[in-house]
Coordinates of C-alpha atoms and ligand atoms in Angstrom, one line a residue:
X14 CA 22.4 -30.7 8.3
X15 CA 18.9 -30.0 9.4
X16 CA 18.7 -29.2 13.1
X17 CA 16.0 -30.1 15.5
X18 CA 12.9 -27.9 15.4
X19 CA 14.5 -25.2 13.2
X20 CA 12.4 -24.8 10.1
X21 CA 15.2 -23.5 8.0
X22 CA 18.2 -25.1 9.7
X23 CA 19.4 -21.8 11.1
X24 CA 17.7 -20.3 14.1
X25 CA 19.0 -16.9 13.0
X26 CA 17.1 -17.1 9.8
X27 CA 14.0 -18.5 11.5
X28 CA 14.0 -15.5 13.8
X29 CA 14.8 -13.0 11.1
X30 CA 11.9 -14.1 9.0
X31 CA 9.5 -13.8 11.9
X32 CA 10.9 -10.4 12.9
X33 CA 10.1 -9.1 9.5
X34 CA 6.7 -10.7 9.5
X35 CA 6.0 -8.8 12.7
X36 CA 7.4 -5.6 11.3
X37 CA 5.3 -5.9 8.1
X38 CA 2.1 -6.7 10.1
X39 CA 2.8 -3.6 12.3
X40 CA 3.0 -1.4 9.2
X41 CA 6.7 -1.2 8.2
X42 CA 7.1 -1.0 4.4
X43 CA 10.6 0.2 3.9
X44 CA 13.9 -1.3 5.0
X45 CA 17.4 0.2 4.5
X46 CA 20.3 -2.1 5.0
X47 CA 24.1 -2.2 4.9
X48 CA 25.9 -5.4 4.2
X49 CA 27.7 -7.6 6.8
X50 CA 28.3 -11.1 7.9
X51 CA 26.6 -11.2 11.4
X52 CA 23.5 -9.6 9.9
X53 CA 23.2 -11.9 6.9
X54 CA 20.0 -13.7 8.2
X55 CA 18.3 -10.3 8.5
X56 CA 19.5 -9.1 5.1
X57 CA 18.5 -12.3 3.3
X58 CA 15.1 -12.3 5.0
X59 CA 14.6 -8.7 4.0
X60 CA 15.4 -9.6 0.4
X61 CA 12.8 -12.4 0.5
X62 CA 10.2 -10.1 1.7
X63 CA 11.1 -7.6 -1.0
X64 CA 10.7 -10.4 -3.6
X65 CA 7.3 -11.2 -2.2
X66 CA 6.3 -7.6 -2.6
X67 CA 5.8 -7.1 1.1
X68 CA 8.7 -4.7 1.7
X69 CA 10.9 -2.3 -0.3
X70 CA 14.6 -2.7 0.4
X71 CA 17.3 0.0 -0.1
X72 CA 20.9 -1.1 0.2
X73 CA 23.6 1.4 1.2
X74 CA 27.2 0.5 1.8
X75 CA 27.7 3.3 4.4
X76 CA 25.6 2.9 7.5
X77 CA 25.6 6.7 8.0
X78 CA 23.9 7.0 4.6
X79 CA 21.6 4.2 5.4
X80 CA 20.5 5.8 8.7
X81 CA 19.8 9.2 7.0
X82 CA 18.1 7.5 4.0
X83 CA 15.8 5.8 6.5
X84 CA 15.2 9.1 8.3
X85 CA 14.1 10.7 5.0
X86 CA 11.9 7.7 4.1
X87 CA 10.2 7.9 7.5
X88 CA 9.7 11.7 7.3
X89 CA 8.4 11.4 3.7
X90 CA 6.1 8.4 4.2
X91 CA 5.0 9.1 7.8
X92 CA 5.6 5.5 8.6
X93 CA 8.4 3.8 10.7
X94 CA 11.4 2.5 8.7
X95 CA 13.6 -0.4 9.6
X96 CA 17.4 -0.3 9.4
X97 CA 19.7 -3.4 9.4
X98 CA 23.4 -3.3 10.2
X99 CA 26.1 -5.7 11.1
X100 CA 28.0 -5.5 14.4
X101 CA 30.8 -3.1 15.6
X102 CA 31.5 0.3 14.0
X103 CA 28.7 -0.4 11.6
X104 CA 26.2 0.3 14.4
X105 CA 28.0 3.5 15.5
X106 CA 27.7 4.9 12.1
X107 CA 24.0 5.2 12.6
X108 CA 24.5 7.5 15.5
X109 CA 24.2 10.9 13.7
X110 CA 20.9 9.9 12.1
X111 CA 19.7 8.4 15.4
X112 CA 20.3 11.7 17.2
X113 CA 18.5 13.6 14.5
X114 CA 15.6 11.2 14.5
X115 CA 15.4 11.3 18.3
X116 CA 15.4 15.1 18.5
X117 CA 12.8 15.4 15.8
X118 CA 10.7 12.4 16.8
X119 CA 11.1 10.3 13.7
X120 CA 10.3 6.6 14.0
X121 CA 13.1 4.2 13.1
X122 CA 13.5 0.5 14.1
X123 CA 17.2 -0.4 14.2
X124 CA 18.0 -4.0 13.8
X125 CA 21.7 -4.3 14.8
X126 CA 23.3 -7.7 14.6
X127 CA 25.5 -8.7 17.5
X128 CA 27.7 -11.5 18.8
X129 CA 26.2 -13.9 21.3
X130 CA 27.1 -13.5 25.0
X131 CA 29.9 -16.1 24.9
X132 CA 31.8 -13.9 22.4
X133 CA 31.3 -10.6 24.3
X134 CA 34.0 -9.2 26.5
X135 CA 36.8 -11.5 25.3
X136 CA 38.2 -9.4 22.5
X137 CA 36.3 -11.2 19.8
X138 CA 36.4 -9.7 16.3
X139 CA 34.0 -6.8 15.6
X140 CA 32.4 -7.0 19.0
X141 CA 31.7 -4.0 21.2
X142 CA 29.0 -3.0 23.7
X143 CA 26.0 -2.5 21.4
X144 CA 22.9 -2.7 23.6
X145 CA 22.1 0.9 24.6
X146 CA 25.0 2.2 22.5
X147 CA 22.9 5.2 21.5
X148 CA 22.3 6.3 25.1
X149 CA 19.3 8.5 25.7
X150 CA 18.8 9.0 22.0
X151 CA 17.1 5.6 21.9
X152 CA 14.2 5.6 24.4
X153 CA 13.6 1.8 24.0
X154 CA 16.0 -1.0 23.2
X155 CA 16.3 -4.7 23.8
X156 CA 19.4 -6.9 24.1
X157 CA 18.0 -10.0 22.4
X158 CA 19.8 -13.2 23.2
X159 CA 20.8 -15.5 20.3
X160 CA 18.0 -17.8 19.2
X161 CA 18.8 -21.5 19.7
X162 CA 17.5 -24.8 18.4
X163 CA 14.2 -25.6 19.9
X164 CA 13.5 -28.9 21.6
X165 CA 10.5 -29.6 19.4
X166 CA 8.0 -27.9 17.0
X167 CA 6.1 -26.3 19.9
X168 CA 9.3 -24.6 21.0
X169 CA 9.9 -23.3 17.5
X170 CA 6.3 -22.0 17.2
X171 CA 6.8 -20.2 20.6
X172 CA 10.0 -18.6 19.4
X173 CA 8.3 -17.5 16.1
X174 CA 5.4 -15.9 18.0
X175 CA 7.8 -14.3 20.4
X176 CA 9.9 -12.7 17.5
X177 CA 6.7 -11.4 15.9
X178 CA 5.5 -9.9 19.1
X179 CA 8.9 -8.3 19.8
X180 CA 8.9 -6.7 16.3
X181 CA 5.4 -5.3 16.9
X182 CA 6.4 -4.0 20.3
X183 CA 9.4 -2.3 18.7
X184 CA 7.1 -0.6 16.2
X185 CA 4.8 0.6 18.9
X186 CA 7.8 2.0 20.8
X187 CA 9.1 3.7 17.7
X188 CA 5.7 5.3 17.1
X189 CA 5.5 6.5 20.7
X190 CA 2.3 4.5 21.3
X191 CA 3.1 3.8 24.9
X192 CA 0.9 4.6 27.9
X193 CA 2.2 5.9 31.2
X194 CA 1.9 2.3 32.6
X195 CA 3.4 0.1 30.0
X196 CA 7.0 1.4 29.9
X197 CA 6.9 2.1 26.2
X198 CA 8.0 5.6 25.0
X199 CA 5.3 8.3 24.8
X200 CA 7.0 10.1 21.9
X201 CA 8.1 8.7 18.5
X202 CA 11.7 8.2 17.8
X203 CA 14.4 5.6 17.1
X204 CA 14.4 2.2 18.9
X205 CA 16.9 -0.6 18.8
X206 CA 16.7 -4.3 18.7
X207 CA 20.2 -5.6 19.3
X208 CA 20.1 -9.1 17.9
X209 CA 22.7 -11.7 18.8
X210 CA 23.2 -14.5 16.4
X211 CA 25.2 -17.8 16.5
X212 CA 26.3 -19.9 13.7
X213 CA 25.0 -21.1 11.3
X214 CA 24.3 -17.4 10.6
X215 CA 21.8 -18.1 7.9
X216 CA 20.1 -20.8 5.8
X217 CA 18.1 -20.6 2.6
X218 CA 14.6 -19.4 3.4
X219 CA 12.4 -21.7 1.5
X220 CA 9.0 -20.2 2.2
X221 CA 7.9 -17.1 4.0
X222 CA 5.3 -17.5 6.8
X223 CA 1.7 -16.2 6.5
X224 CA 1.8 -12.4 6.7
X225 CA -1.2 -10.1 6.4
X226 CA 0.2 -6.5 5.9
X227 CA -3.2 -4.9 6.4
X228 CA -4.4 -7.0 9.4
X229 CA -3.4 -4.8 12.3
X230 CA -1.0 -1.9 11.6
X231 CA 0.1 0.1 14.6
X232 CA -1.5 3.6 14.3
X233 CA 1.0 6.3 13.2
X234 CA -0.8 9.1 15.0
X235 CA -1.2 9.5 18.7
X236 CA -4.1 10.6 20.7
X237 CA -3.3 13.8 22.4
X238 CA -3.2 13.5 26.2
X239 CA -2.9 17.1 27.3
X240 CA -5.4 19.3 25.5
X241 CA -5.7 22.9 26.4
X242 CA -8.8 25.0 25.6
X243 CA -7.9 28.5 24.4
X244 CA -10.3 31.4 24.0
X245 CA -9.9 34.3 21.6
X246 CA -8.4 37.3 23.4
X247 CA -10.8 40.1 24.5
X248 CA -8.2 42.6 23.4
X249 CA -6.1 41.0 20.6
X250 CA -2.5 40.2 21.8
X251 CA -1.8 36.6 20.7
X252 CA 0.8 35.5 18.2
X253 CA 1.1 32.0 16.7
X254 CA 4.7 30.8 16.1
X255 CA 5.2 27.8 13.7
X256 CA 8.7 26.3 14.0
X257 CA 10.0 23.4 12.0
X258 CA 7.4 20.6 11.3
X259 CA 4.6 22.5 13.0
X260 CA 2.2 21.5 10.3
X261 CA -1.0 23.1 9.0
X262 CA -2.6 23.0 12.4
X263 CA -0.6 26.1 13.3
X264 CA -2.0 28.0 10.3
X265 CA -5.6 27.0 11.3
X266 CA -5.1 27.9 14.9
X267 CA -3.8 31.4 14.0
X268 CA -7.0 32.0 12.0
X269 CA -9.2 30.6 14.7
X270 CA -7.5 32.8 17.3
X271 CA -7.5 35.9 15.2
X272 CA -3.7 36.0 15.6
X273 CA -0.8 36.8 13.2
X274 CA 1.3 33.8 12.1
X275 CA 5.1 33.7 12.3
X276 CA 6.0 30.6 10.3
X277 CA 9.5 29.3 9.6
X278 CA 10.1 28.0 6.1
X279 CA 10.1 24.4 7.0
X280 CA 7.1 24.7 9.4
X281 CA 4.6 23.3 6.9
X282 CA 2.5 26.2 7.9
X283 CA 4.0 29.0 5.8
X284 CA 0.8 30.0 4.0
X285 CA -2.6 31.6 4.6
X286 CA -4.0 35.1 5.3
X287 CA -2.4 35.5 8.7
X288 CA 1.2 34.9 7.5
X289 CA 3.6 37.6 8.5
X290 CA 6.5 38.1 6.0
X291 CA 9.9 39.3 7.3
X292 CA 8.8 38.2 10.7
X293 CA 12.2 38.8 12.3
X294 CA 12.0 42.5 11.8
X295 CA 8.4 42.7 12.8
X296 CA 9.0 40.8 16.0
X297 CA 11.9 43.1 16.9
X298 CA 9.6 46.1 16.5
X299 CA 8.2 47.2 19.9
X300 CA 4.9 48.2 18.1
X301 CA 4.4 44.6 17.1
X302 CA 6.5 42.0 18.9
X303 CA 6.5 44.3 21.9
X304 CA 2.7 44.1 22.1
X305 CA 2.3 40.4 22.2
X306 CA 1.0 39.0 25.5
X307 CA 0.4 35.4 24.6
X308 CA 2.3 33.2 22.2
X309 CA 1.2 29.7 21.0
X310 CA 4.1 27.7 19.7
X311 CA 3.9 24.7 17.4
X312 CA 6.9 22.8 16.0
X313 CA 10.6 23.5 16.7
X314 CA 11.7 27.1 16.0
X315 CA 15.5 27.3 15.3
X316 CA 16.1 29.9 12.7
X317 CA 15.9 33.2 14.5
X318 CA 17.0 34.9 17.7
X319 CA 13.7 36.9 17.8
X320 CA 11.5 33.9 18.6
X321 CA 13.3 32.8 21.8
X322 CA 13.6 36.5 22.7
X323 CA 9.9 36.8 22.5
X324 CA 9.2 33.7 24.5
X325 CA 11.5 34.8 27.3
X326 CA 10.0 38.3 27.5
X327 CA 8.4 39.1 30.9
X328 CA 4.7 39.4 30.8
X329 CA 4.3 37.1 27.7
X330 CA 2.3 33.9 28.4
X331 CA 3.6 30.9 26.4
X332 CA 1.7 27.8 25.4
X333 CA 3.8 25.1 23.7
X334 CA 2.2 22.4 21.7
X335 CA 4.9 19.7 22.0
X336 CA 4.3 17.6 18.9
X337 CA 6.5 14.7 18.2
X338 CA 9.7 16.1 19.8
X339 CA 11.0 14.4 23.0
X340 CA 11.6 17.9 24.5
X341 CA 9.2 20.8 24.4
X342 CA 10.6 24.0 22.9
X343 CA 10.5 26.1 26.1
X344 CA 13.4 28.6 26.4
X345 CA 11.7 30.4 29.3
X346 CA 11.2 27.0 31.1
X347 CA 7.9 28.5 32.2
X348 CA 5.5 27.6 29.3
X349 CA 2.3 25.6 29.6
X350 CA 3.2 22.5 27.6
X351 CA 0.4 20.5 25.9
X352 CA -0.2 18.0 23.1
X353 CA -2.9 20.0 21.4
X354 CA -4.9 23.2 21.7
X355 CA -8.6 23.6 21.0
X356 CA -10.0 27.1 20.3
X357 CA -13.3 27.6 22.1
X358 CA -15.9 30.2 21.7
X359 CA -15.6 33.2 24.0
X360 CA -17.0 36.7 24.1
X361 CA -14.7 37.9 21.3
X362 CA -14.8 36.8 17.7
X363 CA -11.6 36.2 15.7
X364 CA -13.2 38.0 12.7
X365 CA -14.2 41.1 14.6
X366 CA -12.8 44.4 13.6
X367 CA -10.2 44.5 16.4
X368 CA -8.8 41.1 15.6
X369 CA -8.8 41.7 11.8
X370 CA -7.0 45.0 12.4
X371 CA -4.4 43.3 14.7
X372 CA -3.6 40.6 12.2
X373 CA -3.8 43.0 9.2
X374 CA -1.3 45.4 10.8
X375 CA 1.3 42.6 11.4
X376 CA 0.9 41.3 7.8
X377 CA 1.2 44.8 6.3
X378 CA 4.2 45.6 8.4
X379 CA 5.9 42.4 7.2
X380 CA 5.0 43.2 3.6
X381 CA 6.4 46.7 3.9
X382 CA 9.7 45.4 5.3
X383 CA 10.0 42.7 2.7
X384 CA 9.3 45.2 -0.1
X385 CA 12.1 47.4 1.3
X386 CA 14.5 44.5 1.1
X387 CA 16.6 44.9 -2.1
X388 CA 16.7 41.2 -2.6
X389 CA 12.9 40.7 -2.8
X390 CA 11.2 40.8 -6.2
X391 CA 9.2 44.0 -7.0
X392 CA 5.8 42.4 -7.4
X393 CA 4.0 45.7 -7.3
X394 CA 5.7 46.7 -10.5
X395 CA 4.9 43.4 -12.2
X396 CA 1.2 44.0 -11.7
X397 CA 1.2 47.7 -12.3
X398 CA -1.6 49.3 -14.3
X399 CA 0.9 51.6 -16.0
X400 CA 2.3 49.9 -19.2
X401 CA 5.5 51.8 -18.9
X402 CA 6.1 50.6 -15.4
X403 CA 5.4 47.0 -16.4
X404 CA 7.7 47.3 -19.5
X405 CA 10.5 48.7 -17.3
X406 CA 10.0 45.8 -14.9
X407 CA 10.3 43.3 -17.7
X408 CA 13.5 45.0 -19.0
X409 CA 14.9 44.8 -15.5
X410 CA 13.9 41.2 -15.3
X411 CA 15.7 40.2 -18.5
X412 CA 18.7 42.1 -17.4
X413 CA 18.6 40.3 -14.0
X414 CA 18.5 36.9 -15.7
X415 CA 21.9 37.4 -17.2
X416 CA 23.4 38.3 -13.8
X417 CA 25.3 35.8 -11.6
X418 CA 23.3 33.9 -9.0
X419 CA 23.2 35.3 -5.5
X420 CA 22.1 33.5 -2.3
X421 CA 18.9 35.6 -2.4
X422 CA 18.1 34.9 -6.0
X423 CA 18.8 31.2 -5.5
X424 CA 16.3 31.1 -2.6
X425 CA 13.8 32.9 -4.7
X426 CA 14.2 30.7 -7.8
X427 CA 13.9 27.5 -5.9
X428 CA 10.8 28.7 -4.1
X429 CA 9.2 29.9 -7.3
X430 CA 9.5 26.5 -9.0
X431 CA 8.4 24.4 -6.0
X432 CA 4.8 23.1 -6.1
X433 CA 2.7 20.8 -3.9
X434 CA 3.7 17.7 -5.8
X435 CA 7.4 18.6 -5.3
X436 CA 9.5 18.2 -2.2
X437 CA 12.0 20.7 -1.0
X438 CA 14.8 19.8 1.4
X439 CA 17.0 22.5 2.9
X440 CA 20.4 21.9 4.4
X441 CA 21.6 23.6 7.5
X442 CA 23.5 26.9 7.3
X443 CA 22.9 30.1 5.3
X444 CA 20.6 29.0 2.5
X445 CA 17.7 27.9 4.8
X446 CA 18.0 31.2 6.5
X447 CA 17.9 33.0 3.2
X448 CA 14.7 31.3 2.2
X449 CA 13.2 31.9 5.6
X450 CA 14.0 35.6 5.2
X451 CA 12.7 36.1 1.7
X452 CA 10.1 33.7 0.5
X453 CA 6.4 34.2 0.8
X454 CA 3.5 32.0 1.6
X455 CA 3.0 28.7 -0.3
X456 CA 1.6 25.4 0.8
X457 CA 4.5 23.2 -0.3
X458 CA 6.3 20.4 1.5
X459 CA 9.6 21.5 3.0
X460 CA 11.9 19.4 5.1
X461 CA 15.1 20.2 6.9
X462 CA 17.0 18.3 9.6
X463 CA 16.3 20.8 12.4
X464 CA 16.4 18.3 15.3
X465 CA 20.1 19.0 15.6
X466 CA 20.7 21.2 12.5
X467 CA 23.7 19.1 11.5
X468 CA 25.3 19.6 8.1
X469 CA 25.7 15.8 7.8
X470 CA 23.4 13.3 6.0
X471 CA 21.5 15.9 4.0
X472 CA 21.9 14.2 0.6
X473 CA 20.8 10.8 2.1
X474 CA 17.9 12.4 3.9
X475 CA 16.7 14.0 0.6
X476 CA 17.2 10.7 -1.2
X477 CA 14.9 9.1 1.3
X478 CA 12.3 11.8 0.9
X479 CA 12.5 11.5 -2.9
X480 CA 12.1 7.7 -2.8
X481 CA 9.1 8.1 -0.5
X482 CA 7.6 10.8 -2.8
X483 CA 8.0 8.5 -5.8
X484 CA 5.7 6.0 -4.0
X485 CA 2.9 8.2 -3.0
X486 CA 1.4 10.0 -5.9
X487 CA 4.4 12.4 -6.0
X488 CA 5.5 10.6 -9.1
X489 CA 5.3 13.7 -11.3
X490 CA 7.1 15.8 -8.7
X491 CA 10.8 16.6 -8.2
X492 CA 12.7 16.6 -4.9
X493 CA 15.1 19.4 -4.7
X494 CA 17.7 19.7 -1.9
X495 CA 19.4 23.0 -1.5
X496 CA 22.8 22.9 0.4
X497 CA 26.0 24.8 0.9
X498 CA 29.2 23.4 -0.6
X499 CA 30.5 22.0 2.7
X500 CA 27.1 20.4 3.5
X501 CA 27.2 18.7 0.1
X502 CA 30.8 17.5 0.5
X503 CA 30.1 16.2 4.0
X504 CA 27.7 13.7 2.5
X505 CA 29.3 12.8 -0.8
X506 CA 29.2 9.1 0.1
X507 CA 25.4 9.2 -0.1
X508 CA 25.7 9.9 -3.8
X509 CA 26.5 6.3 -4.2
X510 CA 23.7 4.2 -5.6
X511 CA 24.8 0.6 -6.1
X512 CA 23.9 -1.4 -9.1
X513 CA 20.2 -2.0 -9.3
X514 CA 19.3 0.5 -6.6
X515 CA 16.4 2.9 -7.4
X516 CA 17.8 6.2 -8.5
X517 CA 15.3 8.9 -7.4
X518 CA 14.4 12.1 -9.3
X519 CA 16.5 14.4 -7.2
X520 CA 18.1 17.7 -7.8
X521 CA 21.1 18.4 -5.5
X522 CA 21.5 22.1 -5.7
X523 CA 24.9 23.2 -4.4
X524 CA 25.3 26.9 -3.6
X525 CA 29.1 27.0 -3.8
X526 CA 30.8 29.9 -2.0
X527 CA 34.0 28.0 -1.4
X528 CA 33.6 27.0 2.2
X529 CA 31.5 27.6 5.3
X530 CA 30.7 31.3 5.0
X531 CA 28.0 31.3 7.7
X532 CA 30.7 32.1 10.3
X533 CA 31.5 35.4 8.5
X534 CA 28.3 36.7 10.0
X535 CA 29.0 35.7 13.5
X536 CA 30.7 37.7 16.3
X537 CA 33.9 35.6 15.9
X538 CA 34.6 37.2 12.4
X539 CA 35.2 40.5 14.1
X540 CA 37.7 39.3 16.6
X541 CA 39.6 36.4 14.9
X542 CA 42.7 37.0 12.8
X543 CA 41.6 36.7 9.1
X544 CA 44.0 33.9 8.2
X545 CA 43.1 31.8 11.2
X546 CA 39.4 32.5 10.6
X547 CA 39.8 31.2 7.1
X548 CA 41.8 28.1 8.0
X549 CA 39.7 26.9 11.0
X550 CA 36.2 28.3 10.5
X551 CA 35.6 28.9 6.7
X552 CA 37.7 25.8 5.7
X553 CA 37.8 26.7 2.0
X554 CA 37.5 24.0 -0.7
X555 CA 38.0 23.8 -4.4
X556 CA 36.3 20.6 -5.3
X557 CA 35.5 19.9 -9.0
X558 CA 31.8 19.2 -8.7
X559 CA 31.5 18.2 -12.3
X560 CA 34.2 15.4 -11.8
X561 CA 32.5 14.4 -8.6
X562 CA 29.1 14.0 -10.2
X563 CA 30.7 12.0 -13.1
X564 CA 32.5 9.7 -10.6
X565 CA 29.1 8.8 -9.0
X566 CA 27.2 8.6 -12.3
X567 CA 25.1 11.7 -11.6
X568 CA 24.3 14.3 -14.3
X569 CA 25.9 17.7 -13.7
X570 CA 24.7 21.2 -14.7
X571 CA 26.6 24.3 -14.0
X572 CA 24.3 27.3 -13.5
X573 CA 26.2 30.5 -13.3
X574 CA 23.4 32.9 -14.3
X575 CA 19.9 33.2 -13.0
X576 CA 18.4 32.1 -16.3
X577 CA 20.7 29.0 -16.4
X578 CA 19.6 28.2 -12.9
X579 CA 15.9 28.7 -13.7
X580 CA 16.2 26.4 -16.7
X581 CA 18.0 23.7 -14.7
X582 CA 15.4 23.8 -12.0
X583 CA 12.5 23.2 -14.3
X584 CA 14.1 20.5 -16.3
X585 CA 15.0 17.9 -13.7
X586 CA 15.0 14.9 -16.1
X587 CA 15.2 11.4 -14.7
X588 CA 17.4 10.2 -11.9
X589 CA 19.7 12.4 -9.8
X590 CA 21.4 15.6 -11.0
X591 CA 23.9 17.9 -9.3
X592 CA 23.2 21.5 -10.1
X593 CA 26.4 23.5 -9.2
X594 CA 25.7 27.1 -8.5
X595 CA 28.7 29.4 -7.9
X596 CA 27.5 32.1 -5.6
X597 CA 28.2 35.8 -5.6
X598 CA 27.2 37.1 -2.2
Ligands
LIG9 C1 27.8 17.7 11.5 C2 28.0 19.2 11.7 N1 29.3 19.6 11.8 C3 29.6 20.9 11.9 C4 28.5 21.8 12.0 C5 28.8 23.3 12.1 N2 28.5 24.1 10.9 C6 27.4 24.7 10.7 S1 27.3 25.5 9.3 C7 28.8 24.9 8.8 C8 29.3 25.3 7.5 C9 28.5 25.0 6.3 O1 29.0 25.4 5.1 P1 28.3 25.3 3.8 O2 27.5 24.1 3.7 O3 29.2 25.6 2.7 O4 27.2 26.5 3.9 P2 27.4 28.1 3.9 O5 27.4 28.6 5.3 O6 28.7 28.4 3.3 O7 26.3 28.6 3.2 C10 29.3 24.1 9.8 C11 30.6 23.5 9.7 C12 27.2 21.3 11.9 N3 26.1 22.1 11.9 N4 27.0 20.0 11.7
LIG10 MG1 29.5 27.4 1.7

């Protein structure tokens, strides 16, 4: 039966089609959805837009996987990603990804289907309190009443325009494009459109409305509001810290200021002449960290105790460039927080002798400490003028390749094979710290979920990053995700690619040490009884990773020696592969 003034016969479908039109016009290109009944109009509309080549659609049974896949797609593409779920617990399963996206400022537009008001609060099936369910993790949300039949065509046209405008506003909110006056968020992050629908929950969509994807996309970058001018020190005493997602601006600022650069492995700034290796030891040294008087922080540092210690030292002035995060990283609660810094000319020159010496001493000190680390490769011997030294180095190398993989050698191998067209994703826990400790400078793209450093959703996040990379000139590259065994097992459900879903070129590298061994290095290990420690902290596992990979249709490679690992890493093949790496220390 065709209803009055509903073009399709279902107001739900009419609205869904217009919402996606608004999303596409605002710049959304990717949608991740999980199946359900109440959300069918949204799902079917998304499928139509995919067929028309206006959106790419990824389908995941588990909303937790869907959420993290969307997060990875948004990080990888730099654009907002939409997520569609049905009502009830389906929505709640987005919560971990929503928290991570909030804390790291990643734009997601959540379209959560809901029951209309008359079915709320009466014990109706699959009905809970969805508007605002994510609390402060969602800075902008709307409780959208169920669309009804319009009285006439003018009514229908008004509803269509309203839905498009709402979608556009959601994208502006997700991208943090608000102003202090319009009530929209000032930082990017997840936003929620809670969309109530009445029956009929969908109708066949015969034709999509006019959509121009290039007409007026919402800008994905924001204009900095608070810009601080910084002059080069008269007497060099500045250090630049690049935490997670700092970006190349941190490296450039270090050079412009004549300052050493402390850059975490997922900072996007771990390269360049000012980079200090083994920064933790150097910061601890009173002759280096002890001499810093000004610190400029980019991104979100999470991997060391030395950085917060430095930022809370009396007499150290801290400038924090907030970036996309909703909270500035300010352990002293006393920093000058800005959106950008601009280095201005002053009496001193960053290239004068004093500044070059200051940076040079930090870099040299870091190199010396790295060289003293047994786990680091002896690059001096590799390049020695003495043929006998070089030959010995080669013999040692061949011998090394037959040895079991250690955490340090895994970190080193993965870093060695990673190039700018690749993507590297690092799970939380020990391995990211191992890379942070050991690897040198290289301008490669590294991601890690450091917003909340959860061990959840890492496979799905990497999947999203791999799918985004496949779209943007990264076709030749490989996405590698390096995780501990528990981190892998936490997200096994994300190994599921349904029939017809794009299977990205992804290497899931599992460093298996039989449980969560990070706790061995914490104070608790010294005080807890060994058996209790094992049972409640380490939580050992003996999963058969080969059978697991087979069950999900992934290839599997067991890499027990360093040469087997190196071979596996450089031969990714097509589609996803699980590289199981039993770890010795
Ligand atoms: C969702 C979530 N649950 C629990 C934790 C606490 N946690 C941090 S590391 C870790 C163990 C990780 O084990 P594994 O992945 O095997 O890495 P390993 O430390 O052994 O290298 C746990 C449970 C967390 N960060 N996130
Ligand atoms: Mg482990």
